[in-house]
Short mmCIF file of C-alpha atoms and ligand atoms in Angstrom, two decimals:
data_model
loop_
_atom_site.label_atom_id
_atom_site.label_comp_id
_atom_site.label_asym_id
_atom_site.label_seq_id
_atom_site.Cartn_x
_atom_site.Cartn_y
_atom_site.Cartn_z
CA MET A 616 9.14 -15.16 -4.71
CA SER A 617 12.27 -16.76 -3.51
CA VAL A 618 15.10 -14.68 -2.23
CA THR A 619 17.18 -15.70 -5.17
CA ASP A 620 14.52 -14.64 -7.89
CA ALA A 621 14.02 -11.31 -5.90
CA LEU A 622 17.86 -10.71 -5.96
CA ARG A 623 18.17 -11.66 -9.55
CA GLY A 624 15.05 -9.49 -10.28
CA ALA A 625 16.29 -6.51 -8.35
CA GLY A 626 19.39 -6.26 -10.40
CA ALA A 627 17.71 -7.10 -13.51
CA LYS A 628 18.73 -5.01 -16.80
CA PRO A 629 16.25 -2.72 -18.15
CA ALA A 630 15.50 -3.05 -21.82
CA GLY A 631 17.76 -0.82 -23.83
CA LYS A 632 21.31 -1.22 -24.56
CA ARG A 633 23.56 0.32 -21.91
CA PRO A 634 25.63 3.64 -22.79
CA TYR A 635 29.26 3.70 -21.66
CA PHE A 636 30.87 7.01 -21.03
CA LEU A 637 34.35 5.77 -19.92
CA ASP A 638 36.27 2.86 -20.90
CA ALA A 639 34.19 -0.18 -20.17
CA GLU A 640 36.51 -1.52 -17.81
CA VAL A 641 36.93 1.66 -15.87
CA GLU A 642 33.21 2.22 -15.85
CA ARG A 643 32.57 -1.34 -14.52
CA VAL A 644 35.02 -0.64 -11.59
CA LEU A 645 33.33 2.74 -10.87
CA ALA A 646 29.87 1.19 -10.79
CA ILE A 647 31.26 -1.38 -8.56
CA THR A 648 33.00 1.01 -6.35
CA MET A 649 29.84 3.20 -6.08
CA SER A 650 27.74 0.23 -5.05
CA ILE A 651 30.23 -0.43 -2.19
CA ALA A 652 30.30 3.54 -1.23
CA GLN A 653 26.62 3.04 -0.97
CA GLU A 654 26.75 0.03 1.24
CA LEU A 655 29.54 1.82 3.28
CA ALA A 656 27.14 4.72 3.71
CA VAL A 657 24.31 2.19 4.87
CA SER A 658 26.80 0.75 7.51
CA ARG A 659 27.98 4.00 8.73
CA GLN A 660 24.14 5.15 9.12
CA ARG A 661 23.45 1.88 10.95
CA THR A 662 26.23 2.37 13.34
CA ASP A 663 25.05 5.92 13.97
CA THR A 664 21.60 4.61 14.69
CA LEU A 665 22.97 2.28 17.31
CA GLU A 666 25.01 4.90 18.98
CA ARG A 667 22.19 7.06 19.27
CA LEU A 668 19.97 4.38 20.58
CA LEU A 669 22.60 3.48 22.96
CA LEU A 670 22.96 7.09 24.25
CA GLU A 671 19.25 7.31 24.52
CA LYS A 672 19.06 4.44 26.72
CA GLY A 673 21.88 5.45 28.79
CA VAL A 674 24.24 2.78 27.80
CA LEU A 675 26.76 5.38 26.40
CA SER A 676 27.30 8.98 27.42
CA GLN A 677 27.60 11.97 25.13
CA GLY A 678 30.99 12.30 23.45
CA GLU A 679 32.06 8.86 25.07
CA ILE A 680 32.88 7.43 21.48
CA ASP A 681 34.88 10.49 20.33
CA SER A 682 36.73 10.70 23.54
CA PHE A 683 37.51 6.79 23.62
CA VAL A 684 41.04 5.81 24.15
CA PRO A 685 41.79 2.30 23.53
CA ASP A 686 44.03 0.37 26.18
CA ARG A 687 47.55 -0.67 24.92
CA ALA A 688 46.22 -4.14 24.02
CA ALA A 689 43.11 -2.76 22.25
CA ALA A 690 45.12 -0.35 20.33
CA ALA A 691 47.17 -3.02 19.15
CA GLU A 692 44.36 -5.27 18.09
CA ARG A 693 42.72 -2.32 16.25
CA ALA A 694 46.00 -1.36 14.47
CA LEU A 695 46.30 -4.91 13.37
CA TRP A 696 42.91 -5.00 11.94
CA ASN A 697 43.65 -1.86 9.92
CA GLN A 698 46.82 -3.56 8.65
CA GLU A 699 45.08 -6.77 7.87
CA TYR A 700 42.35 -4.83 6.04
CA ILE A 701 44.42 -2.71 3.99
CA ALA A 702 46.51 -6.00 3.00
CA ARG A 703 43.59 -7.61 1.92
CA ILE A 704 42.31 -4.78 -0.25
CA LEU A 705 45.63 -4.13 -1.96
CA ARG A 706 46.45 -7.66 -2.60
CA ILE A 707 46.70 -7.13 -6.25
CA VAL A 708 49.42 -4.40 -5.78
CA GLN A 709 51.41 -6.73 -3.63
CA GLN A 710 51.19 -9.44 -6.22
CA GLU A 711 52.12 -7.12 -9.00
CA ASN A 712 55.22 -6.18 -7.23
CA GLU A 713 56.02 -9.53 -6.38
CA ALA A 714 55.98 -10.18 -10.05
CA VAL A 715 58.70 -7.68 -10.76
CA ASP A 716 61.03 -10.06 -8.82
CA ARG A 717 59.94 -12.93 -10.82
CA PRO A 718 60.93 -12.51 -14.50
CA ASP A 719 61.12 -16.03 -15.37
CA ASP A 720 57.40 -16.30 -14.45
CA ILE A 721 55.39 -18.58 -16.93
CA ALA A 722 51.86 -18.67 -17.61
CA SER A 723 50.01 -21.84 -16.53
CA GLU A 724 48.70 -22.12 -20.14
CA ASP A 725 52.26 -22.43 -21.35
CA VAL A 726 53.07 -24.94 -18.50
CA ALA A 727 49.88 -26.81 -19.75
CA ALA A 728 51.40 -27.34 -23.00
CA GLU A 729 54.76 -28.40 -21.53
CA VAL A 730 53.38 -30.83 -18.89
CA GLY A 731 50.95 -32.35 -21.38
CA ALA A 732 53.22 -33.01 -24.04
CA GLN A 733 53.35 -36.71 -25.30
CA SER A 734 57.12 -37.08 -25.40
CA MET B 820 24.98 31.07 7.30
CA SER B 821 24.90 30.37 11.13
CA LYS B 822 28.23 29.63 12.42
CA ASN B 823 29.34 26.18 13.04
CA ASP B 824 25.85 24.82 13.07
CA PRO B 825 25.71 22.15 10.27
CA ALA B 826 21.96 21.25 11.15
CA ALA B 827 20.83 24.91 10.63
CA ASP B 828 22.89 25.19 7.48
CA TYR B 829 21.51 21.86 6.06
CA ASP B 830 20.35 22.06 2.42
CA GLY B 831 19.36 18.74 0.84
CA PRO B 832 16.54 16.24 0.69
CA PRO B 833 14.87 15.35 3.99
CA ASP B 834 15.28 12.01 5.75
CA TYR B 835 13.43 9.31 3.83
CA ARG B 836 11.38 8.63 7.09
CA VAL B 837 9.30 11.55 6.56
CA ILE B 838 7.75 10.10 3.63
CA GLY B 839 3.90 9.45 3.63
CA ARG B 840 2.78 5.89 4.01
CA HIS B 841 -0.39 3.98 2.98
CA ALA B 842 -1.58 0.47 3.16
CA LEU B 843 0.33 -0.53 0.08
CA PHE B 844 3.34 1.19 0.48
CA PRO B 845 6.25 -1.53 0.88
CA GLN B 846 7.82 -2.08 4.27
CA THR B 847 11.27 -0.58 4.38
CA ASN B 848 13.98 -1.73 6.93
CA HIS B 849 16.85 0.61 8.36
CA ASP B 850 19.22 -0.23 5.46
CA GLU B 851 16.66 0.16 2.73
CA ILE B 852 15.69 3.51 3.99
CA GLU B 853 19.64 4.51 4.18
CA ARG B 854 20.42 3.26 0.66
CA ILE B 855 17.57 5.66 -0.49
CA ASN B 856 18.94 8.40 1.55
CA PHE B 857 22.34 7.66 0.04
CA LEU B 858 20.97 7.68 -3.41
CA ALA B 859 18.97 10.95 -3.01
CA GLN B 860 22.38 12.58 -1.76
CA MET B 861 24.10 11.16 -4.60
CA ASN B 862 21.56 12.87 -7.07
CA ARG B 863 21.87 16.17 -4.97
CA HIS B 864 25.61 16.03 -5.04
CA LEU B 865 25.88 15.53 -8.62
CA ALA B 866 23.61 18.37 -9.33
CA ALA B 867 24.71 20.83 -6.77
CA ASN B 868 28.47 20.11 -6.96
CA VAL B 869 29.42 18.27 -10.11
CA VAL B 870 27.07 19.85 -12.77
CA PRO B 871 28.88 23.35 -12.31
CA GLY B 872 32.08 21.58 -13.20
CA VAL B 873 30.54 20.19 -16.26
CA LYS B 874 29.26 23.76 -17.25
CA GLN B 875 32.46 25.14 -16.63
CA SER B 876 34.39 22.52 -18.77
CA TYR B 877 31.64 23.48 -21.38
CA GLU B 878 32.47 27.08 -21.40
CA ARG B 879 36.36 26.71 -21.17
CA ARG B 880 37.06 23.66 -22.98
CA VAL B 881 34.31 22.03 -25.15
CA ALA B 882 32.90 25.22 -27.02
CA PRO B 883 36.23 26.83 -27.53
CA ALA B 884 37.70 23.38 -28.89
CA PHE B 885 34.76 23.11 -31.26
CA GLU B 886 34.95 26.53 -32.45
CA ALA B 887 38.75 26.26 -32.95
CA SER B 888 38.23 23.06 -35.22
CA GLU B 889 35.21 24.00 -37.07
CA GLY B 890 35.75 27.51 -37.35
CA ARG B 891 32.17 28.30 -36.06
CA PRO B 892 30.42 28.17 -32.76
CA ILE B 893 28.30 25.30 -31.85
CA ALA B 894 25.04 25.42 -33.57
CA ASN B 895 22.58 23.25 -31.75
CA ARG B 896 22.28 20.89 -28.74
CA HIS B 897 22.98 17.85 -30.52
CA GLU B 898 26.38 19.35 -31.42
CA ALA B 899 26.75 20.49 -27.98
CA ARG B 900 26.22 17.13 -26.53
CA LYS B 901 28.27 15.36 -28.98
CA ALA B 902 31.08 17.49 -28.15
CA LEU B 903 30.40 17.19 -24.41
CA LEU B 904 30.86 13.34 -24.91
CA GLN B 905 34.49 14.02 -25.77
CA ASP B 906 35.01 15.84 -22.34
CA PRO B 907 36.02 14.13 -19.29
CA ALA B 908 33.83 16.01 -16.95
CA PHE B 909 30.97 15.23 -18.87
CA ARG B 910 31.59 11.60 -19.32
CA THR B 911 32.48 11.28 -15.53
CA TRP B 912 29.00 12.93 -14.49
CA SER B 913 27.25 10.82 -16.92
CA ALA B 914 28.69 7.69 -15.71
CA LEU B 915 27.79 8.59 -12.24
CA ARG B 916 24.30 9.72 -13.06
CA ARG B 917 23.64 6.48 -15.10
CA LEU B 918 24.99 4.17 -12.38
CA THR B 919 22.98 6.19 -9.61
CA MET B 920 19.77 5.33 -11.50
CA GLU B 921 20.66 1.91 -11.86
CA GLN B 922 21.40 1.68 -8.28
CA ARG B 923 18.16 3.08 -7.40
CA GLN B 924 16.20 0.78 -9.38
CA GLN B 925 18.17 -2.21 -7.85
CA ALA B 926 17.46 -0.67 -4.22
CA GLY B 927 13.80 -0.14 -4.98
CA ARG B 928 13.09 -3.34 -6.85
CA TRP B 929 14.69 -5.40 -4.08
CA THR B 930 12.43 -3.82 -1.47
CA ALA B 931 9.42 -4.37 -3.60
CA LEU B 932 10.11 -7.89 -4.78
CA ARG B 933 11.15 -9.28 -1.44
CA GLN B 934 7.73 -8.63 -0.29
CA ALA B 935 5.80 -9.06 -3.68
CA GLU B 936 3.44 -11.70 -2.66
CA GLN B 937 2.47 -9.72 0.45
CA LEU B 938 1.86 -6.54 -1.47
CA ALA B 939 -0.17 -8.36 -3.98
CA GLU B 940 -2.31 -9.97 -1.02
CA LYS B 941 -2.90 -6.57 0.25
CA ALA B 942 -3.87 -5.13 -2.99
CA ARG B 943 -6.28 -7.93 -3.60
CA GLU B 944 -7.91 -7.36 -0.19
CA LEU B 945 -8.15 -3.71 -1.08
CA THR B 946 -9.43 -3.85 -4.75
CA GLU B 947 -11.31 -7.23 -5.07
CA GLY B 948 -14.75 -6.79 -6.38
CA ASP B 949 -14.24 -3.08 -6.61
CA ASP B 950 -15.76 -1.92 -10.00
CA ARG B 951 -13.37 1.25 -9.90
CA LEU B 952 -10.74 -1.02 -11.14
CA LYS B 953 -11.22 -1.99 -14.85
CA LEU B 954 -8.20 -3.96 -16.31
CA ASP B 955 -7.98 -5.08 -19.75
CA SER B 956 -5.34 -8.03 -20.20
CA SER B 957 -5.83 -7.74 -24.13
CA LEU B 958 -4.45 -4.29 -24.16
CA GLN B 959 -1.19 -4.34 -26.44
CA GLN B 960 1.92 -2.36 -25.17
CA PRO B 961 2.93 -0.03 -27.78
CA ARG B 962 6.56 -0.01 -29.46
CA TYR B 963 7.45 3.41 -27.54
CA VAL B 964 6.90 1.41 -24.30
CA SER B 965 8.44 -1.96 -24.94
CA ALA B 966 11.50 -0.96 -26.89
CA VAL B 967 13.44 0.43 -23.99
CA ASP B 968 12.42 0.65 -20.41
CA HIS B 969 11.52 4.30 -19.36
CA HIS B 970 14.26 5.65 -16.84
CA CYS B 971 15.98 2.41 -16.70
CA MET B 972 13.02 0.79 -14.76
CA PRO B 973 13.15 -2.76 -15.60
CA GLY B 974 9.95 -4.22 -16.81
CA SER B 975 8.53 -0.51 -16.93
CA TYR B 976 5.14 0.33 -15.56
CA HIS B 977 3.16 -2.83 -17.07
CA THR B 978 5.09 -5.95 -16.55
CA GLU B 979 3.41 -8.31 -13.98
CA TYR B 980 5.54 -10.95 -12.47
CA PHE B 981 2.65 -13.02 -11.44
CA PRO B 982 -1.25 -12.64 -11.33
CA GLY B 983 -2.26 -9.64 -9.15
CA ASP B 984 1.33 -8.32 -8.89
CA VAL B 985 1.85 -4.78 -7.84
CA THR B 986 5.72 -4.82 -7.80
CA ASN B 987 6.21 -2.16 -10.52
CA GLY B 988 3.97 0.14 -8.87
CA ALA B 989 5.49 -0.31 -5.54
CA ASN B 990 9.05 0.25 -6.90
CA TYR B 991 7.97 3.42 -8.68
CA ASP B 992 6.09 4.89 -5.78
CA HIS B 993 8.38 4.13 -2.78
CA ALA B 994 11.82 4.87 -4.35
CA GLY B 995 10.86 7.86 -6.78
CA PHE B 996 12.37 9.76 -3.82
CA VAL B 997 15.69 9.09 -4.89
CA THR B 998 15.10 11.30 -7.99
CA THR B 999 13.01 13.87 -6.77
CA SER B 1000 14.92 14.33 -3.71
CA GLY B 1001 11.83 15.08 -1.76
CA LEU B 1002 10.67 17.81 -3.94
CA LEU B 1003 7.36 16.14 -4.76
CA GLY B 1004 6.29 16.01 -0.96
CA LYS B 1005 5.11 13.47 1.49
CA TYR B 1006 3.18 11.42 -1.23
CA SER B 1007 4.94 12.27 -4.19
CA ASP B 1008 1.82 14.55 -5.26
CA GLY B 1009 3.32 17.95 -5.12
CA GLY B 1010 2.94 18.19 -8.83
CA GLY B 1011 -0.86 17.20 -8.64
CA HIS B 1012 -1.50 19.82 -5.83
CA ALA B 1013 0.33 22.44 -8.00
CA VAL B 1014 -2.00 21.84 -10.73
CA ALA B 1015 -5.11 21.77 -8.59
CA ARG B 1016 -4.05 25.21 -7.07
CA TRP B 1017 -3.36 26.56 -10.47
CA VAL B 1018 -6.84 25.65 -11.81
CA LYS B 1019 -8.34 27.06 -8.65
CA ARG B 1020 -6.51 30.41 -8.94
CA ASN B 1021 -6.74 30.71 -12.80
CA LEU B 1022 -10.40 29.35 -13.04
CA PRO B 1023 -12.13 30.16 -9.91
CA ASP B 1024 -15.60 29.52 -11.21
CA PHE B 1025 -14.65 26.13 -12.86
CA GLN B 1026 -16.54 23.25 -11.32
CA PRO B 1027 -15.67 19.86 -13.10
CA LYS B 1028 -17.95 16.95 -12.63
CA GLN B 1029 -15.91 14.38 -14.87
CA ILE B 1030 -11.99 14.73 -14.61
CA LEU B 1031 -9.71 12.37 -16.59
CA GLU B 1032 -6.02 11.91 -16.33
CA ILE B 1033 -4.19 9.94 -18.96
CA GLY B 1034 -1.12 8.24 -17.85
CA GLY B 1035 -2.04 8.57 -14.30
CA THR B 1036 0.35 5.80 -13.19
CA VAL B 1037 -0.26 5.19 -9.37
CA GLY B 1038 -2.07 8.49 -9.07
CA HIS B 1039 0.60 10.87 -7.68
CA SER B 1040 -0.77 13.58 -10.06
CA SER B 1041 -4.38 12.38 -10.10
CA LEU B 1042 -5.40 12.26 -6.33
CA PRO B 1043 -4.84 15.82 -5.69
CA LEU B 1044 -7.30 16.92 -8.26
CA ALA B 1045 -9.82 14.33 -7.09
CA GLN B 1046 -9.24 15.92 -3.43
CA ALA B 1047 -9.33 19.45 -4.57
CA PHE B 1048 -12.85 18.50 -6.37
CA PRO B 1049 -14.53 16.05 -3.95
CA GLU B 1050 -17.90 16.44 -5.86
CA ALA B 1051 -16.13 15.48 -9.12
CA GLU B 1052 -15.45 11.89 -10.44
CA MET B 1053 -11.78 11.32 -11.47
CA THR B 1054 -10.92 8.51 -13.99
CA ILE B 1055 -7.40 7.67 -14.27
CA VAL B 1056 -6.14 5.75 -17.46
CA ASP B 1057 -2.94 3.97 -17.89
CA LEU B 1058 -1.44 1.30 -19.88
CA GLY B 1059 -0.11 -0.69 -16.97
CA ALA B 1060 -2.06 -3.05 -14.83
CA PRO B 1061 0.38 -3.36 -11.88
CA VAL B 1062 0.34 0.55 -11.43
CA LEU B 1063 -3.41 0.77 -11.78
CA ARG B 1064 -4.10 -1.94 -9.07
CA TYR B 1065 -1.54 -0.41 -6.84
CA GLY B 1066 -3.14 2.95 -7.53
CA LEU B 1067 -6.64 2.11 -6.52
CA GLY B 1068 -5.47 0.45 -3.36
CA ARG B 1069 -3.33 3.57 -2.48
CA ALA B 1070 -6.16 5.89 -3.13
CA LYS B 1071 -8.53 3.92 -0.98
CA SER B 1072 -6.05 3.50 1.86
CA LEU B 1073 -5.41 7.41 1.73
CA GLY B 1074 -9.16 8.06 1.79
CA VAL B 1075 -9.72 9.14 -1.71
CA ASP B 1076 -12.64 7.50 -3.01
CA ASN B 1077 -13.96 9.57 -5.95
CA VAL B 1078 -11.55 7.96 -8.30
CA ARG B 1079 -11.64 4.89 -10.66
CA PHE B 1080 -8.61 3.28 -12.41
CA VAL B 1081 -9.15 2.12 -16.04
CA GLN B 1082 -6.53 -0.17 -18.06
CA ALA B 1083 -6.64 1.60 -21.75
CA SER B 1084 -4.56 3.41 -24.08
CA GLY B 1085 -5.17 7.22 -24.44
CA GLU B 1086 -4.79 6.71 -28.28
CA ASP B 1087 -7.94 4.94 -28.16
CA LEU B 1088 -10.65 5.82 -25.52
CA SER B 1089 -13.44 4.71 -27.61
CA ILE B 1090 -14.63 3.27 -24.17
CA PHE B 1091 -15.78 6.86 -23.50
CA PRO B 1092 -18.43 8.64 -25.59
CA ASP B 1093 -17.64 12.17 -27.16
CA ALA B 1094 -17.83 15.11 -24.66
CA SER B 1095 -17.39 12.76 -21.58
CA PHE B 1096 -15.11 14.95 -19.51
CA ASP B 1097 -14.85 18.58 -18.19
CA TRP B 1098 -11.06 18.45 -17.57
CA ILE B 1099 -8.39 16.22 -19.10
CA GLN B 1100 -5.17 16.25 -17.60
CA THR B 1101 -1.69 14.77 -18.17
CA THR B 1102 1.28 15.21 -15.98
CA MET B 1103 4.79 14.43 -17.05
CA PHE B 1104 3.31 12.40 -19.62
CA LEU B 1105 3.94 13.55 -23.19
CA HIS B 1106 7.70 13.11 -23.01
CA GLU B 1107 7.03 9.07 -22.62
CA LEU B 1108 5.04 8.75 -25.91
CA SER B 1109 5.90 8.94 -29.46
CA THR B 1110 5.00 11.59 -32.28
CA SER B 1111 2.03 9.48 -33.63
CA SER B 1112 0.70 8.49 -30.20
CA MET B 1113 0.83 11.95 -29.08
CA ARG B 1114 -1.18 13.35 -31.89
CA ALA B 1115 -3.80 10.50 -31.25
CA ILE B 1116 -4.04 11.31 -27.67
CA MET B 1117 -4.44 15.00 -28.27
CA ALA B 1118 -7.05 14.24 -30.76
CA GLU B 1119 -8.94 12.01 -28.31
CA THR B 1120 -8.88 14.73 -25.57
CA ARG B 1121 -10.39 17.08 -28.02
CA ARG B 1122 -13.15 14.54 -28.78
CA LEU B 1123 -13.64 13.88 -25.12
CA LEU B 1124 -13.75 17.47 -23.89
CA ARG B 1125 -17.19 19.06 -23.20
CA PRO B 1126 -17.87 22.55 -24.18
CA GLY B 1127 -16.50 25.00 -21.36
CA GLY B 1128 -13.88 22.14 -20.54
CA ILE B 1129 -10.21 22.37 -20.30
CA VAL B 1130 -7.20 20.04 -21.26
CA LEU B 1131 -3.99 20.59 -19.56
CA HIS B 1132 -0.64 19.14 -20.11
CA VAL B 1133 1.88 19.60 -17.38
CA GLU B 1134 5.64 19.07 -18.76
CA GLN B 1135 9.34 20.16 -18.27
CA PRO B 1136 9.95 23.54 -20.45
CA GLN B 1137 10.16 23.07 -24.06
CA TYR B 1138 13.52 24.07 -25.87
CA ALA B 1139 13.34 27.71 -26.93
CA PRO B 1140 15.93 29.60 -28.82
CA GLU B 1141 16.55 31.71 -25.65
CA MET B 1142 17.38 28.48 -23.52
CA PRO B 1143 21.33 28.05 -23.88
CA LEU B 1144 22.62 25.25 -25.84
CA PHE B 1145 24.29 23.83 -22.88
CA GLU B 1146 21.10 23.54 -20.96
CA GLN B 1147 19.29 21.86 -23.89
CA ALA B 1148 22.29 19.48 -24.25
CA MET B 1149 22.11 18.58 -20.45
CA ARG B 1150 18.12 18.35 -20.58
CA ASP B 1151 18.65 15.82 -23.51
CA TRP B 1152 20.70 13.58 -21.16
CA ASP B 1153 17.66 11.81 -20.23
CA ALA B 1154 16.67 10.90 -23.77
CA TYR B 1155 19.65 9.43 -24.80
CA TYR B 1156 21.14 7.85 -21.56
CA ASN B 1157 18.09 7.43 -19.44
CA ASN B 1158 16.04 5.68 -21.76
CA GLU B 1159 13.65 8.54 -22.42
CA PRO B 1160 13.65 8.31 -26.22
CA PHE B 1161 10.79 10.82 -27.03
CA TRP B 1162 12.10 13.39 -24.52
CA SER B 1163 14.34 15.12 -27.05
CA ARG B 1164 11.93 15.57 -29.75
CA MET B 1165 8.99 16.15 -27.66
CA HIS B 1166 10.63 19.23 -26.08
CA GLU B 1167 11.40 20.74 -29.57
CA MET B 1168 7.85 20.35 -31.02
CA ASP B 1169 5.54 23.25 -31.47
CA LEU B 1170 3.10 22.26 -29.04
CA ASP B 1171 0.59 24.95 -29.60
CA ALA B 1172 0.78 23.87 -33.45
CA GLU B 1173 0.04 20.14 -32.26
CA MET B 1174 -2.93 21.52 -30.07
CA ILE B 1175 -4.47 23.25 -32.95
CA ALA B 1176 -3.75 20.24 -35.41
CA ALA B 1177 -5.78 18.15 -32.87
CA GLY B 1178 -8.61 20.47 -33.22
CA PHE B 1179 -8.22 23.31 -30.58
CA GLU B 1180 -8.57 26.92 -31.43
CA ARG B 1181 -5.25 29.17 -31.14
CA ASP B 1182 -7.15 31.90 -29.00
CA GLN B 1183 -8.39 29.28 -26.67
CA LEU B 1184 -4.87 27.93 -25.68
CA ILE B 1185 -3.72 28.23 -22.23
CA HIS B 1186 -0.17 28.67 -21.02
CA GLY B 1187 1.24 28.74 -17.59
CA GLY B 1188 3.80 27.44 -15.15
CA VAL B 1189 3.47 25.62 -11.76
CA THR B 1190 6.15 24.41 -9.15
CA ALA B 1191 5.47 21.51 -6.70
CA VAL B 1192 3.26 22.30 -3.70
CA VAL B 1193 4.76 20.47 -0.66
CA ASP B 1194 4.54 20.60 2.93
CA ARG B 1195 7.31 23.01 3.65
CA ASP B 1196 7.98 22.17 7.27
CA LEU B 1197 9.45 18.76 6.02
CA PHE B 1198 10.18 19.05 2.40
CA PRO B 1199 12.42 21.37 0.20
CA ASP B 1200 10.26 23.70 -1.90
CA ALA B 1201 11.19 23.90 -5.65
CA ALA B 1202 10.24 27.38 -5.61
CA ASP B 1203 13.21 28.44 -3.62
CA ASP B 1204 15.55 25.86 -5.21
CA ASP B 1205 18.19 27.67 -7.30
CA LYS B 1206 19.88 24.18 -8.33
CA GLU B 1207 19.32 23.13 -11.80
CA ASP B 1208 18.94 19.34 -12.33
CA TYR B 1209 18.08 19.61 -16.05
CA GLY B 1210 14.81 17.77 -16.60
CA ARG B 1211 14.25 16.63 -12.92
CA LYS B 1212 13.40 19.96 -11.24
CA ALA B 1213 9.76 20.15 -9.81
CA ALA B 1214 9.05 23.19 -12.00
CA TRP B 1215 6.84 22.71 -15.00
CA HIS B 1216 5.13 24.54 -17.86
CA VAL B 1217 1.37 24.10 -18.42
CA ILE B 1218 0.01 24.13 -21.96
CA GLY B 1219 -3.62 23.42 -22.57
CA ALA B 1220 -6.75 24.60 -24.07
CA THR B 1221 -10.28 25.19 -23.40
CA VAL B 1222 -13.13 24.58 -25.92
C1 SAM C 612 5.95 9.49 -16.29
S1 SAM C 612 4.53 8.53 -16.16
C2 SAM C 612 3.32 9.63 -15.68
C3 SAM C 612 3.53 10.09 -14.10
C4 SAM C 612 2.37 10.61 -13.60
N1 SAM C 612 1.55 11.24 -14.44
C5 SAM C 612 2.64 11.34 -12.35
O1 SAM C 612 2.81 12.60 -12.34
O2 SAM C 612 2.97 10.77 -11.47
C6 SAM C 612 4.09 7.87 -17.61
C7 SAM C 612 2.77 7.12 -17.49
O3 SAM C 612 2.08 7.03 -18.75
C8 SAM C 612 1.61 5.74 -19.10
N2 SAM C 612 1.35 5.54 -20.59
C9 SAM C 612 2.17 5.62 -21.67
N3 SAM C 612 1.54 5.82 -22.79
C10 SAM C 612 0.24 5.68 -22.54
C11 SAM C 612 -0.87 5.64 -23.16
N4 SAM C 612 -0.77 5.58 -24.71
N5 SAM C 612 -2.23 5.75 -22.79
C12 SAM C 612 -2.29 5.50 -21.25
N6 SAM C 612 -1.21 5.79 -20.48
C13 SAM C 612 0.01 5.60 -20.96
C14 SAM C 612 2.57 4.86 -18.70
O4 SAM C 612 2.33 3.44 -18.32
C15 SAM C 612 3.00 5.55 -17.32
O5 SAM C 612 2.40 4.93 -16.17
#
């Protein structure tokens, strides 16, 4: 079985119409969010496994991660990473706020009619 | 509570890595294991921390609102469920419970499908030429199996993705942990061990030679019976070829040899002559049938039982008038929202009357109760568990009969 087939098969819908308990839009976003929560848990556990193995092998010592203090440059890099990360996630909020400033914004669909006009 | 020692206070499913493996058990990598751990914790969280909120909402909001608008209290579990459907607490819990089941199926199926050919090859090596596997490709799946996939398991127990496939057995076996949270033990067989123990305690002189389990799937509930009575021959009947193929491979790899796996419907076991078995068992099976198939199966068990033999059905408790309507409505959730369409009807039926209609005598009926028997060093024990997961707890009723 190809990876593509296995992936499609893994996510296959069971026979039987799906019930919705919330507005379909909300439930869809909740389902996506909980899958991401699952994958975050998986990553968190993987990091934890790595830490424990490094500890066991003497590469790290107990408490080293919790007492870690980044130097100035590292702190800046890490802080910037957080800023970038948040900005990516909240892109839609940024764009909706920018839209407040663009009361004359026009939809492409309307522009299409305009630019496609024969005369 | 030991102060500030989270490990000593831990209450919840064990790490998945304690699970028992066998030759056909799919390989699971680190992240696949952690996905299962996460999902088992999700189910535990929903049962331990979210359900109490649903119950409180029922008592404080749902039931009073119904009474205020209808001028009478909620009268039955259907009214209770429909009223709950209007309530945000029940809806949020339901949405989370449903998507957790969907995530579980996706996780388990991915693991099984990505190695489907390797598993099929191992199954072939283990079962080829072995007459203890009897498949019948002409068997039709009944409507109650094909209409909706039980517990949202795509392809149910019977779909084969290619000849010799065991995917749906492998998915069912290795990822069921998510729903049972380890309460069924190392080999998901705590139900079977409980039944074997119940029989040894209650019928100390019973020495069955021929044992039949109908709807034995991959053998979780059956192998413990074969192990408890090594002199007996155990026959496992099921509708699904992938689970039976997987089941024989699993049994052999676990060193249980007094078993055979036969593809047939319990509704028509004419392949076996009258009075063929001393003991006929079903475990968590009746709720996945239909009224007519259940009746046909009960009649077949009567025909197949030898004098002095027993039939035992192990199921979640029936809806009794003493059971609060909230609990009944919550137990009905699986019927309506987890593709268990017979669950609701089956649990309100008068099973004693059904047994009698099938030809058993009232004064020969058997009633009892069991909880899963597990290795308590590693697994939680259902007998000590005060959480209620409505229909999924490893504590069951026994109804049966002797002839
Ligand atoms: C919930 S599972 C049983 C679980 C199993 N007894 C255990 O405890 O692990 C239900 C099983 O019954 C089988 N089944 C449903 N209808 C059947 C029938 N008419 N004859 C035989 N098996 C049937 C399904 O294929 C499925 O494997």
